Amino acid sequence: MQTRTGLNMEKVFLCTAFKLCDNNGYLTTQLANFFRCNNLELVRDPEEADTIVITTCGFDQEREDESAALVNHYHDKYEGSKEVIVSGCLTKINPDAFKPGLTLIGNKELNLFNDRFNARERIEQVPGSDLSNEYISDEYGFIDAYYIQICQGCVNNCSYCAIKKSKGYVDSKPVEEILLEVRRGIDLGFKRFMLLGDDCGSYGVDLGCDLAQLLNRLTAYDIRILINYIEPGKFLSVYPKIDSSALEMIDFMNIPVQAASPRIIGLMNRSYDPQRVMEAAWEIKERFPAVYLETHIIFGFPGETREEFRETLRLADCFDAVIYFRYTDRKGVRSTSLPGKVSEEELQQRIDEIVAHPRFTWKQQDAVPPLVLLGYGPETSELFNTLRLKEKIIASENGNHN
């Protein structure tokens, strides 16, 4: 890695390949705060920068392709003249997606930024809590909330998940540190707090505590709580242990059920009965009607029949938002080797059925739940992806990181 010393302040151009992920928005905001804390100048034009830093997403194949194309664009344009540093999930999910000569820093290697930039304020001590809409979409993130990353990684081993390759086993933040961050957010005037993790249900396994204990401690504060995400099996385990006073504080919770068929849940290597999750969601909505419950569905998983796909539409009966994501094979994950791949023709038929659902909408804003949505909107179309990538590269070069 290069370093720079002297009287001139190093200039950094920071952008993200994906603005529809809370974890990525937190990371990119954390990096922006880190650079400012260490007296580095953030510039909006890459031509003015000494160093370019890009955060990436590897959620699915489309997001991987988009991230890699954006990074490789900057590599080709500035090879030999500027260092390009790449962070985020894709650096570990598939480092071969990038051209040689880049500096790759994974989510659990952020300490490398300290040495690279001769940090006085270490990145481990710099939060990304007050998310910037430069790095997360206003239509996706909770910009009015104070984000607290309570854990990274998880204890699960889902057969389709590539994120595990980046985040690994759960690494939880101690309860007292979280409470300190809550008090800091309150002092800044925040009323809503997002508890953020790859799986908040895994929280505390490495510390000998759990999410219920954390939530019960939060009842000492006059705040509202949002939770993103909690794996359904862990949710069923901690839900009975959460005090009613803590449940009353929750405004939003994402419980990604992923499928309504127990057979498909088994192929995903997840361990819960989706019917029990739906019953618990119904109960929460009856007890606390104001809480907004969201879930995710992967459609087109290998072996999924059309009848099993249609079962997922029942989730709109107990969740305020059901968001569908198209399954994609990923390098190095077990589901890629499963038989029974769903054809493109059948996938399009299922997309048509989702769009034709009476509760379907393209955007959650101003729509009345329950809602049925396609994840990331119309970019399930390859043409839309191509056009959006071109616009993103141009916008990034103009300093508008959309």
Phi, psi and omega in degrees: 000147178276156169227160182225131178232172180117187185280333183285133178286131178291139182254131184238132171258118183245129176213166178238147177278350187206121184254016182242041179216123180297317181295320179290322177297322177296312181301314184292321175295320177300317179295318178300315179296321178299314181296319180293318180299333183256023173059034172264147183266121174274125181246155183264354180240119181299336178297331181275348189276150168274326184225141177248130179238128184232130172262145189235168178230141176231031184303313178215180186295323179297316179292325176298312182298319181294316179297313182297319181296319180294314180297313183292332174299311180292325176301310182295323184286326188240015180304126178089346182245334179220144173282134175248117179256132182242131177230184181093180191299323189293339180298333178254331181294314181205077180298339179290350178290343184257153177285156179296157175097001178265155173263117183254128179230113182284171182299330180259017177236022186299339178301338179296335176294329180299311181290319183299321185251018177048053190290134168272321174262111184288146186296333179297337182261002183252115180278164172245035195290320182269081189301137179266137177287000167291333189241356173214141184292138175301330183278353182244308185281164176263081188296336181276358183259154175264116185274134175233115179279100186279338178197160169233153182075183182202174178261001185272166178220060182296139188291340184259353194272126174264341182299329180303327180295333180270318189263333177070204182289156186299138176230104189262149176272132180304148183305315183297326176293322179294317179297325176296319178293323177300313180297324177296317179295321177299317179298333179275357176098008181280144178250334182246140185230124178268119172272115192246137175191161173295328169206100179297340177291337177278352184306133171088350180303324180278351182248353182083024176222188179212177184298324180300317179297320178296312181298320180295328176290331183287349179293349178285353184241147178272077184223169172248149188239140172235144183230124182215105009236171173221119182297136189303321179296319178291324177300315180297330180285318186271336186308313181295343184265357181273126179299147178302323180295330177284319178298325179295341182274350188275124176266328188211141175210130177255118180240095187284096184290325173075330178198155178258352181264124177303328179296315180291321176304319178296317178295333176282355183061042174246152191236080174196161176266114182301332178295319178296323178295317179296319179296320178295322178296317177302315182298316179298316181296326178289319182282323185226077187300338185281342182290138180260114181258129181237147175221161177244147177231134170262117179254149183083020176297145182308128179089352182289125177277166178296325178295319178294323174299314183295334176301328183295336181295341178294340183296338177292349177284338185231351176246146179286331178218130176243113186250123184264132175238133180287132177294139172224140173297146178229149179296126173081011176249152190292326184296337180299330182269001180288145176281173174080038179298136181281133184290158177300322179297316180292321178300318179294324177299320181289323175299318179299321180291322177297312182295329181278354181298137184299339179261009184289141172212154177280331184227143180284329186301132175067008177261150184267121179291160005284148184238151171237127185225158168265128180303129179068016173070210190287003181284012166293345175279130180298324179298316179298318178302314182297314181295318182294323179298316179300317179295323182294318180297315180296316181295320180297321179291335177269002178086009178250100192275067181273000000 
